[in-house]
Coordinates of C-alpha atoms and ligand atoms in Angstrom, one line a residue:
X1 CA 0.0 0.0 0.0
X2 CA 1.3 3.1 -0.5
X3 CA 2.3 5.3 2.1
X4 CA 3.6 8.8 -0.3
X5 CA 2.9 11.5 1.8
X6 CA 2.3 14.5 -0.5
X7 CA 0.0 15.3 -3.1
X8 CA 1.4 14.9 -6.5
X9 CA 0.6 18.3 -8.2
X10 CA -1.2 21.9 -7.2
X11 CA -3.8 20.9 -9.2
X12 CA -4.4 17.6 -7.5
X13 CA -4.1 19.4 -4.0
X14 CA -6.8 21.6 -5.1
X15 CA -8.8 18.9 -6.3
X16 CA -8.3 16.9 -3.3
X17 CA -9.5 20.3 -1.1
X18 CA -12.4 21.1 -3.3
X19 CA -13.4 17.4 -2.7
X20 CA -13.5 18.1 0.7
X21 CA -14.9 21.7 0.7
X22 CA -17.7 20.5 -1.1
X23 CA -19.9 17.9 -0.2
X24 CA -23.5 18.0 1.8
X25 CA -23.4 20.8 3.4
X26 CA -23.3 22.6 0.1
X27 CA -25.8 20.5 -1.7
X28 CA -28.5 20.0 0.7
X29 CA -27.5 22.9 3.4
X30 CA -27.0 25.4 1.9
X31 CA -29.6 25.9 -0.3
X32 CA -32.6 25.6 2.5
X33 CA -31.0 27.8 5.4
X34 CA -30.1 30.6 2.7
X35 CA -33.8 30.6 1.4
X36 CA -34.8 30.3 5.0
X37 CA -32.6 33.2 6.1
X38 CA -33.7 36.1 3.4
X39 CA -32.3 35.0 0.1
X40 CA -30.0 37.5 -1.2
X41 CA -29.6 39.4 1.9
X42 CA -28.3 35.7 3.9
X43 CA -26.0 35.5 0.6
X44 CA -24.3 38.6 1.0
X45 CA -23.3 38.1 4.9
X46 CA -22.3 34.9 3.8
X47 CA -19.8 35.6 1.2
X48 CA -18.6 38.3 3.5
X49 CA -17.9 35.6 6.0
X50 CA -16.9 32.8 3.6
X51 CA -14.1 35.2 1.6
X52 CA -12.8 37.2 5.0
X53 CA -13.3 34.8 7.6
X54 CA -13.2 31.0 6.0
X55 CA -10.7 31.7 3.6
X56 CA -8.4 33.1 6.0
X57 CA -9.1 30.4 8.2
X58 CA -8.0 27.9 5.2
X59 CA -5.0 29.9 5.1
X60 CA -4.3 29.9 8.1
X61 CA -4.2 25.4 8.7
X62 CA -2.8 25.2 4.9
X63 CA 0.3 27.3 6.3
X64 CA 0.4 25.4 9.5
X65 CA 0.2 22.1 8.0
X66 CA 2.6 22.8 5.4
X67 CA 5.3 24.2 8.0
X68 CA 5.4 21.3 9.5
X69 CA 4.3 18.7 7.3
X70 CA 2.7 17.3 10.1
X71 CA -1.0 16.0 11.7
X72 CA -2.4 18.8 14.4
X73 CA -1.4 17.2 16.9
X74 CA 2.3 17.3 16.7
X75 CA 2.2 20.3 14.1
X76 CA 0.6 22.8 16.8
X77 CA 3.1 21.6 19.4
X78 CA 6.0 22.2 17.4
X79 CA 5.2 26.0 16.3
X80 CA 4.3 26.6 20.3
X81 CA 7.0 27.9 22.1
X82 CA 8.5 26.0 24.6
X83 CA 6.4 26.5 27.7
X84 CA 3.0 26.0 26.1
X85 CA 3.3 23.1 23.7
X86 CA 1.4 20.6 26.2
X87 CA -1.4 23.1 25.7
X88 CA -1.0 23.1 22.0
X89 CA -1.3 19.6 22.0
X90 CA -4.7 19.8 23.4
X91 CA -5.8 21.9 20.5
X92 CA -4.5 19.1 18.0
X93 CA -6.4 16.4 20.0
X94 CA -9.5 18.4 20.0
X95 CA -9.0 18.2 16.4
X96 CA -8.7 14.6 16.4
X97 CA -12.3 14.4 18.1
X98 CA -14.4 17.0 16.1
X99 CA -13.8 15.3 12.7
X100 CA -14.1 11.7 14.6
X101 CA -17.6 13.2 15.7
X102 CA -18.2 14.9 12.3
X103 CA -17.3 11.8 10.4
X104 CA -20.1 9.3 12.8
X105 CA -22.7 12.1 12.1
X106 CA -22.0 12.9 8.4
X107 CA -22.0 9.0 7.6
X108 CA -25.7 9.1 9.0
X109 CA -26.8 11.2 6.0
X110 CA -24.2 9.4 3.3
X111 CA -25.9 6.5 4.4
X112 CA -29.4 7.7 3.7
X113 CA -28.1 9.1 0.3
X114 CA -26.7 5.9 -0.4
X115 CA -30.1 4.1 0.1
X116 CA -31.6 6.9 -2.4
X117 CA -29.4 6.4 -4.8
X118 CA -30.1 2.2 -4.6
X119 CA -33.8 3.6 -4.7
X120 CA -33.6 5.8 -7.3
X121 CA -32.2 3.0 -9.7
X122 CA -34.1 0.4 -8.5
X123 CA -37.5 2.8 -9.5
X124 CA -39.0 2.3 -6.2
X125 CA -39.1 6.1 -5.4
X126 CA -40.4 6.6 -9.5
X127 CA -43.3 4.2 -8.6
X128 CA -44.7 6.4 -5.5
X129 CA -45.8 8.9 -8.1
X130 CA -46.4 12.2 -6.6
X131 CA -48.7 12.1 -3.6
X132 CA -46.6 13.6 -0.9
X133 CA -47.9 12.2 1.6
X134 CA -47.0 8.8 0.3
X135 CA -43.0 10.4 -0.2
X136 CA -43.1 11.7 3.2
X137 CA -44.0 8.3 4.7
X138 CA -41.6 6.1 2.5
X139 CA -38.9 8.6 4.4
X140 CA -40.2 8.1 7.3
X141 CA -40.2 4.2 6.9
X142 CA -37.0 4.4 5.7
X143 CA -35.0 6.4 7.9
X144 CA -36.7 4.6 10.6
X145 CA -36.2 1.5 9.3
X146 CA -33.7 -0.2 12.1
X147 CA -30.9 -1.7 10.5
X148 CA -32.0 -1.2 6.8
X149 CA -30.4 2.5 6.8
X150 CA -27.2 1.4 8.6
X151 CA -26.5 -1.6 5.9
X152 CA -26.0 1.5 3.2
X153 CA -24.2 3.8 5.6
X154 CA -21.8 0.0 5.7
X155 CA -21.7 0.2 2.4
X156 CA -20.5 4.0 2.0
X157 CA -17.7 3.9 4.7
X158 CA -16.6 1.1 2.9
X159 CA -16.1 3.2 -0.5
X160 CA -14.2 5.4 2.0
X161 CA -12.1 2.8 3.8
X162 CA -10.9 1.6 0.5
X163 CA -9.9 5.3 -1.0
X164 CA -8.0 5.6 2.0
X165 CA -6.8 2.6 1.9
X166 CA -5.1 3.5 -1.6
X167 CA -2.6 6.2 -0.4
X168 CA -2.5 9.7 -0.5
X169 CA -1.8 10.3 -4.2
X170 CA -3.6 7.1 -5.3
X171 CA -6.4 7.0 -3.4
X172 CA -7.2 10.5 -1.9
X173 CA -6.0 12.4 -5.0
X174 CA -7.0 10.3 -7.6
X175 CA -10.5 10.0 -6.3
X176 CA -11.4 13.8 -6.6
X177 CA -9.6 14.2 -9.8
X178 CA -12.2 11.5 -11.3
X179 CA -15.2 12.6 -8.7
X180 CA -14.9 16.4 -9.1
X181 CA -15.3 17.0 -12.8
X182 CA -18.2 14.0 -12.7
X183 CA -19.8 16.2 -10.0
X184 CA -19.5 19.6 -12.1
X185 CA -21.1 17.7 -15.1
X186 CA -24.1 16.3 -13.0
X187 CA -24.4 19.7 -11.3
X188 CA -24.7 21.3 -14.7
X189 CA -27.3 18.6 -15.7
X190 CA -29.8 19.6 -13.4
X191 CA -29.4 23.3 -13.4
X192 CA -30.0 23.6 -17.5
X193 CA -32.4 21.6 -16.7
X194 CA -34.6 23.3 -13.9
X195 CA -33.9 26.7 -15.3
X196 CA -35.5 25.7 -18.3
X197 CA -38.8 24.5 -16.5
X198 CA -41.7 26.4 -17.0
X199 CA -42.2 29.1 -14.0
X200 CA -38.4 28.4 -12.7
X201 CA -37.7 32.2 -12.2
X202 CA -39.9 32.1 -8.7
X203 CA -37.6 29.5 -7.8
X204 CA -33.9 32.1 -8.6
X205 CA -36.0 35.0 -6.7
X206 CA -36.6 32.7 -3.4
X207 CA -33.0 31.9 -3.6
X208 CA -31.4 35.4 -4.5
X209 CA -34.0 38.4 -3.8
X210 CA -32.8 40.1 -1.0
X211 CA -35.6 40.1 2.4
X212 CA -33.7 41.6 5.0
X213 CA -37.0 41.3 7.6
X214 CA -35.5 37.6 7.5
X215 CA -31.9 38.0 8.4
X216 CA -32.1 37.5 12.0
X217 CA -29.2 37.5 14.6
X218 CA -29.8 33.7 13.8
X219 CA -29.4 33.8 10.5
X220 CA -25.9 35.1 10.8
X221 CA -25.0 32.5 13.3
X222 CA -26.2 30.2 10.7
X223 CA -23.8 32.0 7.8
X224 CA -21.0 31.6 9.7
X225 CA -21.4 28.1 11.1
X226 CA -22.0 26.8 7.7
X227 CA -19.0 29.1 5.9
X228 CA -17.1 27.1 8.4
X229 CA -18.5 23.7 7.7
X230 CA -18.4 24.0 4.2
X231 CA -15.0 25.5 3.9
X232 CA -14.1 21.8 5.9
X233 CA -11.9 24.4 8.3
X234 CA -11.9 24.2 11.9
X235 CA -11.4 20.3 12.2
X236 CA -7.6 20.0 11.3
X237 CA -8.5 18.5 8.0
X238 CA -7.1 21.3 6.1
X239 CA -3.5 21.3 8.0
X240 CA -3.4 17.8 7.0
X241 CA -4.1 18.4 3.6
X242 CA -1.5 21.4 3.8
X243 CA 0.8 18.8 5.1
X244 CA 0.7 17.6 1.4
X245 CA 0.7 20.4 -0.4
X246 CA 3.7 20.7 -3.1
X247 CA 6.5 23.0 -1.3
X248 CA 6.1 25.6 -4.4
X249 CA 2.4 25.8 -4.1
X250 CA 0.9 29.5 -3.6
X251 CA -1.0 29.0 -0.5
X252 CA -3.2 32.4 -0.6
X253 CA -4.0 31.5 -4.6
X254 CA -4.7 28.0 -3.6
X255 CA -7.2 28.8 -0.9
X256 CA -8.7 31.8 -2.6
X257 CA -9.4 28.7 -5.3
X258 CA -11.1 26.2 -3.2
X259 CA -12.9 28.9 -1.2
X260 CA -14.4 30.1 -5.1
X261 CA -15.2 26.7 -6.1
X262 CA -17.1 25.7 -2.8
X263 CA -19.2 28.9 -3.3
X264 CA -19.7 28.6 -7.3
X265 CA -21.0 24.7 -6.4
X266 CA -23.4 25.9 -3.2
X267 CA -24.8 28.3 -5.6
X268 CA -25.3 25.8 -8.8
X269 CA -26.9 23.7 -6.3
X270 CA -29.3 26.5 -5.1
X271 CA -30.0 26.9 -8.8
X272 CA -30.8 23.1 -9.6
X273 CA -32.8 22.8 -6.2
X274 CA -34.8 26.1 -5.7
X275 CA -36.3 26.6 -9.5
X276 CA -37.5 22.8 -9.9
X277 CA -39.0 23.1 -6.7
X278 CA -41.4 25.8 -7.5
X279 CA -41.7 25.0 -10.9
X280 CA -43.5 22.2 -10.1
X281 CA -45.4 24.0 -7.1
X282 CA -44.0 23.1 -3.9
X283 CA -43.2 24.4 -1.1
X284 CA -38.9 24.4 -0.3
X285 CA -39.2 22.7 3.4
X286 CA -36.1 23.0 5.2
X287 CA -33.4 20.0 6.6
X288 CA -33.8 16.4 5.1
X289 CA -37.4 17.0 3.9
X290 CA -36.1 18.9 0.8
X291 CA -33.6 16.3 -0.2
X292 CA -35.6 13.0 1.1
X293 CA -39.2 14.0 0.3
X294 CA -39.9 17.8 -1.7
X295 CA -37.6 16.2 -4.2
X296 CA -38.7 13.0 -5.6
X297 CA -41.3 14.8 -5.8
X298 CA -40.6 17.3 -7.7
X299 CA -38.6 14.7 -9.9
X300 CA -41.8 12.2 -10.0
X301 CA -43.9 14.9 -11.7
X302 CA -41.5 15.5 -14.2
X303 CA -43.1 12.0 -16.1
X304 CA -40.1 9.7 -17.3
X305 CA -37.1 11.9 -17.3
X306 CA -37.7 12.6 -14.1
X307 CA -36.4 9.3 -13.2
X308 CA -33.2 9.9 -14.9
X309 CA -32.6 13.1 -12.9
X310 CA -33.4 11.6 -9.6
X311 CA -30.7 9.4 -9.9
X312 CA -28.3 12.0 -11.4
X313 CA -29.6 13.9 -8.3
X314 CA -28.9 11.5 -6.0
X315 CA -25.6 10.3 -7.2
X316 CA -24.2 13.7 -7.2
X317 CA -25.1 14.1 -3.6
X318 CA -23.7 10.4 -3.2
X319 CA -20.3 12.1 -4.7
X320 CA -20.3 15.3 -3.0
X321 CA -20.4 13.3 0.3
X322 CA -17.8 10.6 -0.8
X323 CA -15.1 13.4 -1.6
X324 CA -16.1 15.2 2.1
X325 CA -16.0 11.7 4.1
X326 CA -12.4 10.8 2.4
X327 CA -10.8 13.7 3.7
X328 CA -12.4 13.1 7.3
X329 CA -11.1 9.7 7.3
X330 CA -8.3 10.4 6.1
X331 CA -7.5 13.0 8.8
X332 CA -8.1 10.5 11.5
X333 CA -5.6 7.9 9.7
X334 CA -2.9 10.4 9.0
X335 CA -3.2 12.0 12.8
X336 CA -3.3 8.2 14.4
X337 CA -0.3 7.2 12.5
X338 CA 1.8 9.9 13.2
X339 CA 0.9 9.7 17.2
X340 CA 1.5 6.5 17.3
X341 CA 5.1 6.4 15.7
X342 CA 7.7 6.1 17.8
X343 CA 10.3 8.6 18.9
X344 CA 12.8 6.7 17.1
X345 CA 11.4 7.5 13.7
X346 CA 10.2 3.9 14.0
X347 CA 6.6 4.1 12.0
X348 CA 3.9 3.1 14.8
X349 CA 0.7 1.9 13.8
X350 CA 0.4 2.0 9.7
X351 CA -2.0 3.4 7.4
X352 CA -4.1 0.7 6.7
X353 CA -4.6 -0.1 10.4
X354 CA -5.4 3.7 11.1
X355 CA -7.4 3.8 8.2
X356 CA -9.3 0.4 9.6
X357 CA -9.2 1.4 13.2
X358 CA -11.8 4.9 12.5
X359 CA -13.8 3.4 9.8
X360 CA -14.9 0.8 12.7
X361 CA -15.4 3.5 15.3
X362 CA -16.6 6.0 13.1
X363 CA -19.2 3.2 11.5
X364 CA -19.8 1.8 14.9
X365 CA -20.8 5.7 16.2
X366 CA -23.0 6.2 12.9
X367 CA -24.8 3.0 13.1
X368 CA -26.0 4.4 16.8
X369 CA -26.8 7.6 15.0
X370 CA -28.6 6.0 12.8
X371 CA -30.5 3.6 14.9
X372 CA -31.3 6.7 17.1
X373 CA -34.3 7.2 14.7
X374 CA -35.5 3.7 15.4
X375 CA -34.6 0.9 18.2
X376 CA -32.9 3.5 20.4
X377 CA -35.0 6.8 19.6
X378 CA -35.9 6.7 23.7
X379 CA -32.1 6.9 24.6
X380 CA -31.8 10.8 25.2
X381 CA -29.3 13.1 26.4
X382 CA -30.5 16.6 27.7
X383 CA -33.9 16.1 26.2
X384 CA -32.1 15.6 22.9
X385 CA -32.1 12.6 20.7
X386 CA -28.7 10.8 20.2
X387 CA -28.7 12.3 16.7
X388 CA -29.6 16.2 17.9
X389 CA -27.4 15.8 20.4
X390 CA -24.1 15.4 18.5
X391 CA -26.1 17.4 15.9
X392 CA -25.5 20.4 18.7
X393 CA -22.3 19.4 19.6
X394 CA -20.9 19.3 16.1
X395 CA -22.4 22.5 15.6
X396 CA -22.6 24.8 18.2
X397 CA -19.4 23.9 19.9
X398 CA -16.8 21.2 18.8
X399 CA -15.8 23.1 15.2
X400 CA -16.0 27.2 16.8
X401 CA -13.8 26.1 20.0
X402 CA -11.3 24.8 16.9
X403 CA -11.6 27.3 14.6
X404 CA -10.9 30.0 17.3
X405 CA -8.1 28.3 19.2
X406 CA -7.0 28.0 15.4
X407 CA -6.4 31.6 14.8
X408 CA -5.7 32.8 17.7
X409 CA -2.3 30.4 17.1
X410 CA -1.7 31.2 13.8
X411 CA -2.2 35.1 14.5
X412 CA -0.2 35.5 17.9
X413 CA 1.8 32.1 18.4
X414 CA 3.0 31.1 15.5
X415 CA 6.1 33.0 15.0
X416 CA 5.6 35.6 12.1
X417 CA 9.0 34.9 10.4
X418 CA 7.6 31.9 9.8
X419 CA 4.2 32.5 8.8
X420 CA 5.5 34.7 6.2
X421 CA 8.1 32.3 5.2
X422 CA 5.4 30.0 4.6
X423 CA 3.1 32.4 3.0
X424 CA 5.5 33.4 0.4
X425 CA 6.8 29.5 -0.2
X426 CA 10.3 31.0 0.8
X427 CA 10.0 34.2 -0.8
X428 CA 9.2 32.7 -4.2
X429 CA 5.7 34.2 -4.8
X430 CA 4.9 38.1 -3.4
X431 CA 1.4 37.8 -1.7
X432 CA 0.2 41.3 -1.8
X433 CA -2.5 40.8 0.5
X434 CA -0.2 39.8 3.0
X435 CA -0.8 42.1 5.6
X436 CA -4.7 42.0 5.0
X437 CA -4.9 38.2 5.7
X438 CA -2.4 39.0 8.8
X439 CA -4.7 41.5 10.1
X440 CA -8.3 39.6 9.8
X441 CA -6.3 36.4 11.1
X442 CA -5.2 38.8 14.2
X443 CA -7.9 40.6 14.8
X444 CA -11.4 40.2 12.5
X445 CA -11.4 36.0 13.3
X446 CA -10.8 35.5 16.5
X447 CA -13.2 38.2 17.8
X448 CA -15.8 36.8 14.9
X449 CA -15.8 33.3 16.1
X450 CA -15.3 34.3 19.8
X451 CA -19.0 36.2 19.6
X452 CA -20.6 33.3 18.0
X453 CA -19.4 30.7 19.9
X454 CA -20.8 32.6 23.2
X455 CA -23.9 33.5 21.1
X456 CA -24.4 30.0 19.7
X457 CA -24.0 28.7 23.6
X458 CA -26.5 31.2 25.2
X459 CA -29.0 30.9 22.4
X460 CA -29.3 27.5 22.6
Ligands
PFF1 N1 -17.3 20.6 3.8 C1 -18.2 19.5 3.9 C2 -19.6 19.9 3.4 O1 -19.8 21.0 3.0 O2 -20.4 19.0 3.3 C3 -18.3 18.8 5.2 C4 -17.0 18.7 5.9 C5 -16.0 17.8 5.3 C6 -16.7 19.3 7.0 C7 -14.8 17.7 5.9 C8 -15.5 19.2 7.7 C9 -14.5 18.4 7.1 F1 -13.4 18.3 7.7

């Protein structure tokens, strides 16, 4: 198996990052919370957040990982100075447990896309024509079906396990250089083709029309939470990946790059989501109901091609989460290995036993997720469900407390010499923003994230 630990071109490491960046969260997510949230006026706080505060953010682990070529859990301790590199360490761990827990959760909807993509083909969701309430009820059956939903999720972490299980170059790079430009394709599919419905214009007004009586204090909670989540920042995946980056690569240009294509895809997605919708008169319901139940039947009452596009549909969510789970996974691997090694250079556990090692936790955790909508939906914790529960944590607090503890190290412990250093790949490129990106790392971030991390505690 092999064990190269760098990616084998900028382009590939983009790839690889975009695979990440995008996934759910920008497929299903974002399109309901930002027609939730007021349309245009949710868009404009979050590109405001997304370029200034994600992007910098992406910087930010892309330079630290890079520095070091290391896992978060050795790279923060080795910037720290000398005093404070046990508390360092924490940070990296942290790391460690907010993809573990964002991994178990995310495979909870892979697996449920998984089992639409089986029913798509299969023409079991074409043959419940379009009463809703006959949709809404084969969700219901299925997501509360006991074991039936885990056996996909099975079947998804496996894709993943074996990806990983291919190496850095040919497994995690290779897969989003043949995922990413299928995903583009199927993306363009079904926007030409909603656009072109009859009445789709309703649909591009819900998403982009501006209603500023919407944007609550809520909503831009929401727009940074999910710049955050969809940027894949504030987990340690992206020092990881930065730990693979070619040594030449521009790391401003590269993140400016991932941060455009995770926006340009949230958008297309809005676009193939939002004008079929109302095209065909529905209402846009928001969290799983608009994947799982608005749209097959939206796709249903488009007669026999609707069929086709449900499975384009569903296979393009199927990839977008493939792409977002292998960098997860392979976080976990790369920071197990690297803990595990011992201090003479001896190489500890190896990849395909890290690799192994999460996809059976991280499987086990999502089955319980899973089976928290059925056989163990009495098992709560503060009220909450198991699946709200780490639905919270993995929102509210896990990925801020990262993200925060992220800049305030890259802006005021990280030594600048170094940063720079980094920044400029040795003094090859001249990034003219420089001082910009130090500034909102410094300052803009940490005080950002700090507010909505004691926001998002006291509101909930
Ligand atoms: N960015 C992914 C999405 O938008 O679905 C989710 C994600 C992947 C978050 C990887 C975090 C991560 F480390």
């Amino acid at each position: 198996m092999s064990e190269q630990k760098s990616f084998s071109s900028n382009l590939g490491a983009i790839m690889a990052a975009v695979g990440s960046a995008v996934g759910l969260g920008n497929i299903w997510r974002f399109p309901y919370i930002t027609g939730k949230y007021g349309g245009g006026a949710f868009l404009i706080v979050y590109l405001f957040f997304v370029f200034l505060l994600g992007s910098v953010l992406m910087m930010s682990e892309l330079v630290i990982g890079r520095r070091t070529r290391c896992t978060p859990i050795k790279a923060y301790t080795s910037l720290a100075t000398k005093g404070q590199k046990g508390l360092w360490r924490v940070l990296g761990w942290l790391c460690v447990v907010t993809s573990f827990f964002i991994l178990s959760q995310y495979l909870v909807l892979s697996g449920w896309t998984t089992g639409y993509v089986w029913h798509s083909v299969s023409g079991s969701l074409a043959a419940l024509g379009t009463d809703a309430s006959l949709i809404a009820d084969f969700f219901r059956l299925f997501s509360t079906g006991g074991w039936n939903p885990v056996w996909y999720m099975v079947a998804f972490s496996a894709l993943v396990l074996i990806v990983i299980f291919g190496g850095v170059q040919k497994g995690v790079e290779l897969a989003s250089k043949v995922l990413m430009p299928i995903l583009v394709v199927l993306i363009l599919v079904l926007c030409v083709r909603s656009l072109t419905l009859p009445g789709s214009m309703r649909g591009v007004e819900y998403l982009f029309s501006p209603d500023f009586s919407k944007l609550t204090a809520e909503g831009i909670l929401a727009a940074l939470g999910q710049a955050l989540f969809s940027l894949s920042v504030g987990m340690g995946v992206m020092v990881v990946y930065g730990s693979y980056l070619p040594a030449n690569d521009n790391i401003f240009k590269t993140a400016m790059w991932i941060t455009a294509c995770d926006t340009l895809i949230a958008l297309l997605a809005g676009l193939a989501i939002f004008p079929a919708v109302f095209s065909c008169g529905f209402d846009p319901a928001g969290g799983p109901g608009l994947v799982f139940c608005v749209l097959p039947n939206v796709f249903n009452s488009m007669g026999t091609a609707g069929a086709v596009f449900s499975m384009v549909f569903f296979l393009l969510l199927l990839v977008a989460a493939l792409t977002s789970a292998i960098s997860l996974l392979e976080c976990l691997t790369a920071c197990i290995c690297e803990a595990t090694a011992r201090p003479d250079g001896k190489s500890g556990m190896r990849r395909w036993q890290g690799a192994l090692l999460f996809f059976l936790l991280t499987t086990a955790l999502g089955a319980v997720f899973t089976l928290s909508f059925s056989h163990l939906s009495g098992v709560k914790i503060a009220d909450l469900s198991l699946f709200d529960f780490i639905d919270r944590i993995n929102s509210i607090y896990l990925p801020p407390i990262c993200a925060l503890c992220t800049t305030i190290f890259f802006g005021w412990v990280m030594p600048e010499a170094d940063v720079r250093d980094e920044f400029t790949s040795h003094g090859a490129h001249r990034v003219r923003l420089y001082g910009a990106v130090r500034f909102l790392a410094r300052y803009v971030a940490p005080l950002a994230l700090l507010i909505v991390l004691v926001t998002g505690i006291f509101m909930n």
